[in-house]
Amino acid sequence: MGKGKFMSGKFFDSKCREGFPDNKEKILGYLLGPVGAQLLYFMIQTWLNVYYTDVLGLTEINPDFLFYFPLVFGIFVVLFNFIFGYLIDRTKTKQGKASPYIFLSAFLLPLSGTLLFAIPDNQTAQYILVCLSFNLFFSAGYAIYNSSYNLLVPLSSRNSRSRNTLSTFANLGMMIAQAIGSLFPTLIYPFIKTDKLLWFYAMLGISLLAMPFLLLQYYFTRERITEENAELERKQPEINEKKVSIKEQFSVVGKDHYWWILIAYTFVFQLGLAFKNSSVAYYCNWVIGDHYNDGYTMLLFNIIGGLSLALGAVIIGPLSKKFTKRNLMLYGFILYALGDLLCFIISYPGLFSLSKNTILIWVLVGQFIKNFGAIPCVYIWMSLVGDVLDHLEWKAGFRCDGITVSFTTIFTLFMPILGNAIINKVLANDGYITPVGNGEGIVQNTNLQIILDWLALGSEVVSSLIIVVLMLFFNVEKNLSKEQEEIQKRKKKIILASGGTWVSPKEREILDEKEFDKANEELALSHLKRKCDKHQLDFEIEKAKYFDKKAKKAKHEHD
């Protein structure tokens, strides 16, 4: 999208303040905004394969189809994300370069999500619609959203602490979405069972629910770094003429070990997560569940483990002030590995002679430990990505957002596809019995249960230990403050040389805070004046009381 009048009308303007993120932006844009899209993706990532195997019965009809078709269309995911990374760097609108695609996603994501479950009865048409809808959602719909979403925190502010806060809110929003999605096996799944029409209506509702949340996310986020660079381009037009190619970006990032650690982390973490997410429904149904779709095993598996992540929203702030983000990630993934290892061993088929309920209790303990260890990666990883992007800007003199988001999104989207392909191959080759109706009386063979235990738990034990090693070398925070200062000095030099007035991001925050306080005070006094007129009170006396109360509050906060 070239720079021009596109999305320049007031209708498209962000509702956020210019200087820095306030509570409205944190809550509406980063906490609630992502809930709709993340809920839809969580449901599709967890249940789409169950829909293919148990509702459409594709494993029995054609055992190889569900293995090969995701891998083939995964190629389109890779190609599209390289193209989109190139495109997003060349998107110049008044609203930024990522936000316009959030707006587009408000319509594309619900459409593509619905089509995944709008599969006809005709077998030939089934194959065609499964392939087309799968490709539309993963290669376009969610790919566009996820790439844009992952840039919102890094582009929101230069202030690392602000990014930490926004990253916390964004990931708390994701946890809210997953908590809501975790109610599906208890509240909805037992009623829709394997009825294809009921599945369609359930997923139609979830898809449409994403739209208002996505619009909320669009209007209550703001790309301050993009605006900062746009101001430089206005002051020095030749900057705007210089297009940084993907090749130029790669020549920078390819020589930076922090960038390679970021990419390696994304690859390893998403691979382990993909194996877990693609198999967890089968694991809960056939390994630790009392019987198929018992209505509570998967709910407890997600909710009990998620309680520790909810606790993380309270403790991550104090922890991030006391420890570096790198160290929090390192120690967190040690706990992550230990929690999953406990679950893996206790639920390994035939290893212990324990009742299903006893095994479930120990698994829930392990999941609580594992998710407690996941607190840093859930709440502060996006902030670390922003730190790496600032480091690369300091190093190169230009942003490397496009190529970075291309690689991270490719792994984020392709790994679940790979995970689903592998679980489908396992189900087809190891004698998976497709349940009919309530699935009562069906027991999967021991070998298949062992493989499900490895995929759901063992894979993340391995991936988390690899990440612990990666974090030992991830010291990007060490010189970040100096690097950010140097970036601002360069920009100050350009602005002053062009005859402009330099206002640093920190000074802009202070000015914006003063303007915000002034506007609030005027509004409060206006309300007070109406109140005094209505109740026949002396406005001057009430105003003096207002300022006295305000002064005491300020003194209390200062002390």
Coordinates of C-alpha atoms in Angstrom, one line a residue:
M1 CA 0.0 0.0 0.0
G2 CA 1.6 3.2 -1.1
K3 CA 1.6 6.3 0.9
G4 CA -1.4 8.5 0.0
K5 CA -5.0 9.0 1.0
F6 CA -5.8 5.4 1.8
M7 CA -7.2 5.2 5.4
S8 CA -6.5 8.9 5.9
G9 CA -10.0 9.8 6.9
K10 CA -11.0 10.5 10.5
F11 CA -13.1 7.3 10.5
F12 CA -9.9 5.3 10.5
D13 CA -8.0 7.3 13.1
S14 CA -6.7 5.6 16.2
K15 CA -8.5 6.6 19.4
C16 CA -5.2 6.4 21.4
R17 CA -3.0 9.2 22.7
E18 CA 0.0 10.3 20.7
G19 CA 2.7 10.3 23.4
F20 CA 2.4 7.0 25.2
P21 CA 0.0 4.1 25.9
D22 CA -2.6 4.9 28.6
N23 CA -5.0 2.6 30.4
K24 CA -7.6 2.8 27.7
E25 CA -5.2 1.5 25.1
K26 CA -3.8 -1.2 27.5
I27 CA -7.3 -2.6 28.3
L28 CA -9.2 -2.1 25.1
G29 CA -6.5 -2.5 22.6
Y30 CA -4.1 -5.0 24.1
L31 CA -6.2 -6.9 26.7
L32 CA -9.6 -7.2 25.1
G33 CA -8.7 -6.6 21.5
P34 CA -6.8 -9.8 20.8
V35 CA -9.5 -12.0 22.5
G36 CA -11.7 -12.6 19.5
A37 CA -8.9 -13.6 17.0
Q38 CA -7.0 -15.6 19.6
L39 CA -10.1 -17.5 20.6
L40 CA -10.9 -18.4 17.0
Y41 CA -7.3 -19.5 16.4
F42 CA -7.2 -21.5 19.6
M43 CA -10.4 -23.3 18.7
I44 CA -9.2 -24.1 15.2
Q45 CA -5.8 -25.2 16.2
T46 CA -7.2 -27.5 18.9
W47 CA -10.4 -28.8 17.3
L48 CA -10.1 -28.5 13.5
N49 CA -8.2 -31.8 13.3
V50 CA -10.8 -33.5 15.5
Y51 CA -13.4 -32.2 13.1
Y52 CA -11.5 -33.8 10.2
T53 CA -11.0 -37.1 11.9
D54 CA -14.1 -37.6 14.0
V55 CA -16.8 -35.6 12.2
L56 CA -15.8 -35.9 8.6
G57 CA -14.1 -39.3 9.1
L58 CA -11.3 -38.5 6.7
T59 CA -8.8 -40.8 8.4
E60 CA -10.8 -43.8 7.5
I61 CA -11.8 -42.6 4.0
N62 CA -8.3 -41.7 2.9
P63 CA -5.5 -42.2 5.6
D64 CA -2.8 -40.4 3.6
F65 CA -4.9 -37.3 2.7
L66 CA -4.7 -35.6 6.1
F67 CA -0.9 -36.1 6.2
Y68 CA 0.0 -34.8 2.7
F69 CA -2.5 -32.0 2.1
P70 CA -1.4 -29.8 5.1
L71 CA 2.3 -30.1 4.1
V72 CA 1.6 -29.2 0.5
F73 CA -0.4 -26.2 1.4
G74 CA 2.1 -25.3 4.1
I75 CA 4.3 -24.3 1.1
F76 CA 1.8 -21.5 0.4
V77 CA 2.0 -20.4 4.0
V78 CA 5.8 -19.9 3.6
L79 CA 5.6 -18.1 0.3
F80 CA 2.8 -15.8 1.4
N81 CA 4.6 -14.8 4.5
F82 CA 7.7 -13.8 2.6
I83 CA 5.6 -11.7 0.3
F84 CA 3.6 -10.2 3.1
G85 CA 6.8 -9.3 5.0
Y86 CA 7.9 -7.4 1.9
L87 CA 4.5 -5.8 1.6
I88 CA 4.2 -4.7 5.2
D89 CA 7.5 -2.9 5.1
R90 CA 6.2 -0.9 2.1
T91 CA 2.8 -0.1 3.6
K92 CA 2.7 3.6 4.4
T93 CA -0.6 4.9 5.6
K94 CA -1.6 7.5 8.2
Q95 CA -2.5 4.7 10.5
G96 CA 0.9 2.9 10.1
K97 CA 2.0 -0.2 8.4
A98 CA 0.6 -3.0 10.6
S99 CA -2.7 -1.5 11.8
P100 CA -4.4 -1.4 8.3
Y101 CA -4.1 -5.2 8.2
I102 CA -5.7 -5.6 11.6
F103 CA -8.7 -3.7 10.1
L104 CA -8.7 -6.0 7.1
S105 CA -8.5 -9.0 9.4
A106 CA -11.8 -7.9 11.1
F107 CA -13.5 -9.1 8.0
L108 CA -11.2 -11.8 6.5
L109 CA -10.6 -13.8 9.6
P110 CA -14.3 -14.5 10.4
L111 CA -15.0 -15.4 6.8
S112 CA -12.0 -17.8 6.5
G113 CA -12.7 -19.3 9.9
T114 CA -16.3 -20.1 9.0
L115 CA -15.4 -21.7 5.7
L116 CA -13.2 -24.2 7.5
F117 CA -16.4 -25.9 8.8
A118 CA -18.7 -25.3 5.8
I119 CA -17.8 -28.6 4.3
P120 CA -20.4 -30.4 2.1
D121 CA -21.3 -34.1 2.1
N122 CA -20.1 -34.8 -1.4
Q123 CA -16.7 -36.5 -1.1
T124 CA -15.1 -34.8 -4.1
A125 CA -16.4 -31.4 -2.9
Q126 CA -15.2 -32.2 0.6
Y127 CA -11.6 -32.6 -0.6
I128 CA -11.8 -29.3 -2.6
L129 CA -13.4 -27.3 0.2
V130 CA -11.1 -28.7 2.9
C131 CA -8.0 -27.7 0.8
L132 CA -9.3 -24.2 -0.2
S133 CA -10.7 -23.2 3.2
F134 CA -7.5 -24.5 5.0
N135 CA -5.3 -22.5 2.6
L136 CA -7.5 -19.3 2.9
F137 CA -7.3 -19.4 6.7
F138 CA -3.7 -20.3 7.3
S139 CA -2.0 -18.8 4.3
A140 CA -4.0 -15.5 4.2
G141 CA -6.5 -14.9 7.0
Y142 CA -4.6 -15.7 10.1
A143 CA -1.2 -15.1 8.5
I144 CA -2.1 -11.4 7.8
Y145 CA -3.5 -11.0 11.3
N146 CA -0.7 -12.7 13.2
S147 CA 2.1 -10.8 11.3
S148 CA 0.4 -7.4 12.1
Y149 CA -0.5 -8.4 15.6
N150 CA 3.1 -9.3 16.4
L151 CA 4.3 -5.9 15.3
L152 CA 1.9 -3.8 17.4
V153 CA 3.9 -4.1 20.7
P154 CA 7.3 -3.5 19.1
L155 CA 6.0 -0.4 17.2
S156 CA 4.0 1.0 20.1
S157 CA 6.8 2.8 22.0
R158 CA 10.5 3.2 22.4
N159 CA 10.1 2.7 26.1
S160 CA 11.0 -0.9 27.0
R161 CA 8.9 -0.8 30.2
S162 CA 5.9 0.4 28.3
R163 CA 6.4 -2.5 25.9
N164 CA 6.7 -4.9 28.8
T165 CA 3.3 -3.7 30.1
L166 CA 1.6 -3.9 26.7
S167 CA 3.2 -7.4 26.1
T168 CA 1.7 -8.5 29.5
F169 CA -1.7 -7.2 28.6
A170 CA -1.6 -8.7 25.1
N171 CA -0.7 -12.1 26.3
L172 CA -3.2 -11.9 29.2
G173 CA -5.8 -11.3 26.5
M174 CA -4.5 -14.5 24.8
M175 CA -4.9 -16.4 28.1
I176 CA -8.5 -15.1 28.5
A177 CA -9.2 -16.4 25.0
Q178 CA -7.8 -19.8 25.8
A179 CA -9.7 -19.9 29.1
I180 CA -12.9 -19.3 27.2
G181 CA -12.0 -21.8 24.6
S182 CA -11.3 -24.4 27.3
L183 CA -15.0 -24.4 28.1
F184 CA -15.8 -25.9 24.7
P185 CA -15.3 -29.6 25.7
T186 CA -17.6 -29.1 28.6
L187 CA -20.3 -26.7 27.4
I188 CA -20.5 -27.3 23.7
Y189 CA -18.7 -30.5 22.6
P190 CA -21.0 -32.9 24.5
F191 CA -24.0 -31.5 22.7
I192 CA -22.7 -31.2 19.1
K193 CA -20.8 -34.5 19.3
T194 CA -20.1 -35.5 15.7
D195 CA -23.0 -33.7 14.1
K196 CA -21.5 -31.7 11.2
L197 CA -24.3 -29.1 11.0
L198 CA -24.0 -28.3 14.7
W199 CA -20.2 -28.0 14.4
F200 CA -20.8 -25.4 11.6
Y201 CA -23.2 -23.3 13.7
A202 CA -20.9 -23.4 16.7
M203 CA -17.8 -22.3 14.7
L204 CA -19.8 -19.7 12.8
G205 CA -20.7 -18.0 16.1
I206 CA -17.1 -18.1 17.3
S207 CA -15.9 -16.7 13.9
L208 CA -18.3 -13.8 13.9
L209 CA -17.5 -13.0 17.5
A210 CA -13.9 -12.2 16.4
M211 CA -15.1 -9.2 14.4
P212 CA -16.0 -6.6 17.1
F213 CA -12.9 -7.6 19.1
L214 CA -10.6 -7.0 16.0
L215 CA -12.2 -3.6 15.4
L216 CA -11.5 -2.8 19.1
Q217 CA -7.9 -3.8 18.6
Y218 CA -7.6 -1.7 15.5
Y219 CA -9.0 1.5 17.0
F220 CA -7.3 1.3 20.4
T221 CA -3.7 0.6 19.4
R222 CA -1.2 3.0 17.9
E223 CA 2.2 2.7 16.0
R224 CA 4.2 5.5 17.6
I225 CA 7.6 4.3 16.2
T226 CA 6.1 4.2 12.7
E227 CA 4.8 7.7 13.2
E228 CA 8.2 8.8 14.5
N229 CA 9.9 7.5 11.3
A230 CA 7.1 9.0 9.1
E231 CA 8.0 12.4 10.7
L232 CA 11.6 11.9 9.7
E233 CA 10.5 11.2 6.1
R234 CA 8.5 14.4 6.0
K235 CA 11.5 16.4 7.2
Q236 CA 13.9 14.6 4.9
P237 CA 12.1 13.3 1.8
E238 CA 15.0 11.3 0.4
I239 CA 14.6 8.8 3.3
N240 CA 11.1 8.0 2.0
E241 CA 12.6 7.3 -1.5
K242 CA 15.0 4.7 -0.1
K243 CA 13.4 1.3 -0.1
V244 CA 15.2 -1.3 2.0
S245 CA 15.0 -4.6 0.3
I246 CA 14.6 -8.0 1.9
K247 CA 18.1 -8.8 0.7
E248 CA 19.5 -5.7 2.5
Q249 CA 17.6 -6.6 5.7
F250 CA 18.9 -10.1 5.6
S251 CA 22.5 -8.9 5.1
V252 CA 22.0 -7.2 8.5
V253 CA 20.0 -9.8 10.5
G254 CA 22.0 -12.7 9.1
K255 CA 25.1 -11.4 10.9
D256 CA 23.4 -10.8 14.2
H257 CA 23.4 -13.6 16.7
Y258 CA 20.5 -12.1 18.7
W259 CA 18.3 -12.3 15.6
W260 CA 19.3 -15.9 15.0
I261 CA 18.5 -16.8 18.7
L262 CA 15.1 -15.1 18.3
I263 CA 14.4 -17.2 15.1
A264 CA 15.7 -20.4 16.7
Y265 CA 13.5 -19.8 19.8
T266 CA 10.5 -19.3 17.6
F267 CA 11.2 -22.4 15.6
V268 CA 11.8 -24.7 18.6
F269 CA 9.0 -23.3 20.8
Q270 CA 6.4 -23.4 18.1
L271 CA 7.4 -26.9 17.1
G272 CA 7.0 -28.2 20.6
L273 CA 3.8 -26.3 21.0
A274 CA 2.4 -27.6 17.7
F275 CA 3.0 -31.2 18.7
K276 CA 1.2 -30.5 22.0
N277 CA -1.7 -28.6 20.6
S278 CA -2.4 -31.1 17.8
S279 CA -2.4 -34.1 20.1
V280 CA -3.8 -32.7 23.4
A281 CA -7.5 -33.4 22.6
Y282 CA -6.6 -37.0 21.7
Y283 CA -4.3 -37.3 24.8
C284 CA -7.1 -36.1 27.1
N285 CA -9.7 -38.3 25.4
W286 CA -7.7 -41.6 25.2
V287 CA -4.7 -41.4 27.7
I288 CA -5.8 -39.7 30.9
G289 CA -9.6 -39.3 30.3
D290 CA -12.0 -41.6 32.1
H291 CA -13.7 -42.1 28.7
Y292 CA -14.1 -40.4 25.3
N293 CA -15.2 -36.8 25.7
D294 CA -15.9 -37.1 29.4
G295 CA -16.6 -33.4 29.6
Y296 CA -14.1 -32.5 32.3
T297 CA -10.6 -33.9 31.7
M298 CA -9.6 -31.4 29.0
L299 CA -11.3 -28.6 30.8
L300 CA -9.3 -29.2 34.0
F301 CA -6.1 -29.8 31.9
N302 CA -6.4 -26.3 30.5
I303 CA -8.0 -24.4 33.4
I304 CA -5.9 -25.7 36.3
G305 CA -2.7 -25.1 34.3
G306 CA -4.0 -21.7 33.3
L307 CA -4.4 -20.6 36.9
S308 CA -0.7 -20.2 37.2
L309 CA -0.6 -18.0 34.1
A310 CA -3.4 -15.8 35.6
L311 CA -1.1 -15.4 38.6
G312 CA 1.6 -14.3 36.3
A313 CA -0.3 -11.2 35.4
V314 CA 0.1 -10.1 39.0
I315 CA 3.7 -11.1 39.6
I316 CA 5.4 -10.4 36.2
G317 CA 5.7 -6.7 36.8
P318 CA 7.6 -6.9 40.1
L319 CA 9.7 -9.8 38.7
S320 CA 10.7 -7.9 35.5
K321 CA 11.9 -5.0 37.7
K322 CA 14.1 -7.3 39.8
F323 CA 15.4 -9.6 37.0
T324 CA 16.3 -9.2 33.4
K325 CA 13.9 -10.5 30.9
R326 CA 16.5 -13.0 29.7
N327 CA 16.9 -14.5 33.1
L328 CA 13.2 -14.8 33.6
M329 CA 12.9 -16.7 30.4
L330 CA 15.8 -19.0 31.3
Y331 CA 14.6 -20.0 34.7
G332 CA 11.0 -20.1 33.5
F333 CA 11.8 -22.7 30.9
I334 CA 13.5 -24.9 33.5
L335 CA 10.2 -25.0 35.4
Y336 CA 8.4 -25.5 32.1
A337 CA 10.5 -28.6 31.4
L338 CA 10.1 -30.0 34.9
G339 CA 6.3 -29.6 34.9
D340 CA 5.9 -31.4 31.5
L341 CA 8.4 -34.1 32.6
L342 CA 6.3 -34.9 35.6
C343 CA 3.1 -35.2 33.5
F344 CA 4.9 -37.3 30.9
I345 CA 6.2 -39.8 33.3
I346 CA 3.1 -40.2 35.5
S347 CA 0.8 -40.6 32.5
Y348 CA 3.1 -42.9 30.5
P349 CA 0.9 -45.9 29.7
G350 CA 1.8 -49.0 31.7
L351 CA 4.5 -47.3 33.8
F352 CA 2.4 -46.9 37.0
S353 CA -0.6 -48.9 38.2
L354 CA -2.6 -45.9 39.2
S355 CA -6.3 -45.0 38.8
K356 CA -7.3 -42.5 36.1
N357 CA -8.3 -40.0 38.7
T358 CA -4.9 -40.2 40.5
I359 CA -3.0 -39.8 37.2
L360 CA -5.2 -36.8 36.3
I361 CA -4.4 -35.1 39.7
W362 CA -0.6 -35.5 39.2
V363 CA -0.9 -34.3 35.6
L364 CA -2.8 -31.2 36.8
V365 CA 0.0 -30.5 39.3
G366 CA 2.6 -30.8 36.5
Q367 CA 0.6 -28.5 34.3
F368 CA 0.4 -25.9 37.0
I369 CA 4.2 -26.0 37.4
K370 CA 4.8 -26.0 33.7
N371 CA 2.5 -23.0 33.1
F372 CA 4.1 -21.1 36.0
G373 CA 7.3 -21.5 34.1
A374 CA 5.6 -20.2 31.0
I375 CA 4.8 -16.9 32.6
P376 CA 7.9 -15.0 31.2
C377 CA 7.4 -16.4 27.6
V378 CA 3.7 -15.6 27.7
Y379 CA 4.0 -12.1 29.1
I380 CA 7.3 -10.6 28.1
W381 CA 8.5 -12.3 25.0
M382 CA 6.9 -9.8 22.6
S383 CA 8.8 -7.0 24.5
L384 CA 12.1 -8.9 23.9
V385 CA 11.2 -9.1 20.2
G386 CA 10.9 -5.3 20.3
D387 CA 14.3 -5.0 22.0
V388 CA 15.9 -7.1 19.2
L389 CA 14.2 -4.9 16.5
D390 CA 15.6 -1.8 18.2
H391 CA 19.0 -3.3 18.4
L392 CA 18.9 -4.1 14.7
E393 CA 17.8 -0.5 13.9
W394 CA 20.8 0.8 15.9
K395 CA 23.1 -1.6 14.0
A396 CA 21.7 -1.0 10.5
G397 CA 20.2 2.5 10.5
F398 CA 16.9 1.1 9.4
R399 CA 14.1 -1.2 10.7
C400 CA 14.2 -4.9 9.9
D401 CA 10.6 -5.6 10.9
G402 CA 9.5 -7.2 7.6
I403 CA 12.0 -10.0 7.4
T404 CA 11.7 -10.7 11.1
V405 CA 7.9 -10.9 11.2
S406 CA 8.1 -13.1 8.0
F407 CA 10.3 -15.7 9.6
T408 CA 8.5 -15.7 13.0
T409 CA 5.0 -15.9 11.4
I410 CA 6.1 -18.7 9.1
F411 CA 7.1 -20.8 12.1
T412 CA 4.1 -19.8 14.1
L413 CA 1.8 -20.9 11.3
F414 CA 3.7 -23.8 9.6
M415 CA 4.5 -25.7 12.8
P416 CA 0.8 -26.3 13.7
I417 CA 0.3 -27.5 10.1
L418 CA 3.3 -29.9 10.5
G419 CA 2.0 -31.0 13.9
N420 CA -1.5 -31.8 12.5
A421 CA 0.1 -33.7 9.6
I422 CA 2.2 -35.8 11.9
I423 CA -0.7 -36.6 14.3
N424 CA -2.8 -37.6 11.3
K425 CA -0.1 -39.9 10.1
V426 CA 0.2 -41.4 13.5
L427 CA -3.6 -41.9 13.8
A428 CA -3.7 -43.5 10.3
N429 CA -0.7 -45.9 10.9
D430 CA -1.2 -46.9 14.5
G431 CA -4.8 -48.1 14.4
Y432 CA -6.8 -45.1 15.6
I433 CA -10.5 -46.1 16.0
T434 CA -12.8 -43.3 14.9
P435 CA -15.5 -42.8 17.6
V436 CA -19.2 -43.0 16.7
G437 CA -21.7 -41.1 18.8
N438 CA -20.5 -41.0 22.4
G439 CA -17.6 -43.3 21.6
E440 CA -18.5 -45.5 24.6
G441 CA -16.6 -48.7 24.9
I442 CA -13.7 -47.7 22.6
V443 CA -10.1 -48.0 23.9
Q444 CA -7.1 -47.0 21.7
N445 CA -4.2 -49.4 21.6
T446 CA -1.2 -48.9 24.1
N447 CA 1.3 -48.1 21.4
L448 CA -0.9 -45.2 20.1
Q449 CA -1.4 -44.0 23.7
I450 CA 2.4 -43.9 24.2
I451 CA 2.9 -41.9 21.1
L452 CA 0.2 -39.4 22.2
D453 CA 2.0 -39.0 25.5
W454 CA 5.2 -38.2 23.7
L455 CA 3.6 -35.7 21.4
A456 CA 1.4 -33.9 24.0
L457 CA 4.1 -33.7 26.7
G458 CA 7.5 -35.2 25.8
S459 CA 8.0 -32.9 22.8
E460 CA 7.8 -29.8 25.0
V461 CA 10.2 -31.2 27.6
V462 CA 12.8 -31.4 24.8
S463 CA 11.9 -28.0 23.3
S464 CA 12.1 -26.2 26.6
L465 CA 15.5 -27.6 27.4
I466 CA 16.8 -26.4 24.1
I467 CA 15.4 -22.9 24.8
V468 CA 17.2 -22.9 28.2
V469 CA 20.5 -23.3 26.3
L470 CA 19.5 -20.5 23.8
M471 CA 18.7 -18.1 26.6
L472 CA 22.2 -18.4 28.0
F473 CA 23.4 -16.4 25.0
F474 CA 20.5 -13.9 24.7
N475 CA 21.9 -10.7 26.3
V476 CA 20.2 -8.2 24.0
E477 CA 19.1 -6.0 27.0
K478 CA 22.7 -5.4 28.1
N479 CA 23.4 -2.4 25.9
L480 CA 19.9 -1.6 24.8
S481 CA 19.5 1.8 26.6
K482 CA 22.7 3.1 24.9
E483 CA 21.6 1.8 21.5
Q484 CA 18.2 3.5 21.8
E485 CA 19.9 6.8 22.9
E486 CA 22.1 6.6 19.8
I487 CA 19.1 6.0 17.6
Q488 CA 17.5 9.2 19.0
K489 CA 20.7 11.2 18.5
R490 CA 20.7 10.2 14.8
K491 CA 17.1 11.2 14.4
K492 CA 17.7 14.5 16.3
K493 CA 20.5 15.4 13.9
I494 CA 18.3 14.8 10.9
I495 CA 15.4 16.9 12.3
L496 CA 17.6 19.8 13.3
A497 CA 19.5 19.7 10.0
S498 CA 16.1 20.1 8.2
G499 CA 15.2 23.1 10.3
G500 CA 12.7 21.3 12.4
T501 CA 12.2 21.2 16.1
W502 CA 13.3 18.0 17.9
V503 CA 11.1 16.5 20.5
S504 CA 12.3 13.2 21.9
P505 CA 9.9 10.3 22.6
K506 CA 10.4 10.9 26.4
E507 CA 9.7 14.6 26.1
R508 CA 6.7 13.8 23.9
E509 CA 5.4 11.5 26.6
I510 CA 5.7 14.3 29.2
L511 CA 4.0 16.8 27.0
D512 CA 1.2 14.4 26.2
E513 CA 0.8 13.6 29.9
K514 CA 0.4 17.3 30.6
E515 CA -2.1 17.8 27.9
F516 CA -4.0 14.7 29.0
D517 CA -4.1 16.0 32.7
K518 CA -5.2 19.4 31.5
A519 CA -8.0 18.0 29.4
N520 CA -9.1 15.8 32.3
E521 CA -9.0 18.8 34.7
E522 CA -11.1 20.9 32.3
L523 CA -13.6 18.1 32.0
A524 CA -13.8 17.5 35.8
L525 CA -14.3 21.3 36.4
S526 CA -17.0 21.4 33.7
H527 CA -18.8 18.5 35.5
L528 CA -18.3 20.2 38.8
K529 CA -19.8 23.5 37.5
R530 CA -22.9 21.7 36.2
K531 CA -23.3 19.9 39.6
C532 CA -23.0 23.2 41.5
D533 CA -25.6 24.9 39.2
K534 CA -27.9 21.9 39.7
H535 CA -27.6 21.7 43.5
Q536 CA -27.1 25.5 44.1
L537 CA -23.6 25.1 45.5
D538 CA -20.8 27.7 45.5
F539 CA -18.6 26.8 42.6
E540 CA -15.5 28.6 43.9
I541 CA -15.7 26.7 47.3
E542 CA -16.2 23.4 45.6
K543 CA -13.4 24.1 43.1
A544 CA -11.1 24.8 46.0
K545 CA -12.1 21.5 47.6
Y546 CA -11.4 19.8 44.3
F547 CA -7.8 21.2 44.1
D548 CA -7.1 20.5 47.7
K549 CA -8.2 16.9 47.3
K550 CA -6.0 16.6 44.1
A551 CA -3.0 18.1 45.9
K552 CA -3.4 15.6 48.8
K553 CA -3.6 12.7 46.4
A554 CA -0.5 13.8 44.5
K555 CA 1.4 14.2 47.8
H556 CA 0.3 10.7 48.9
E557 CA 1.5 9.2 45.6
H558 CA 4.8 11.0 45.8
D559 CA 5.4 9.7 49.4

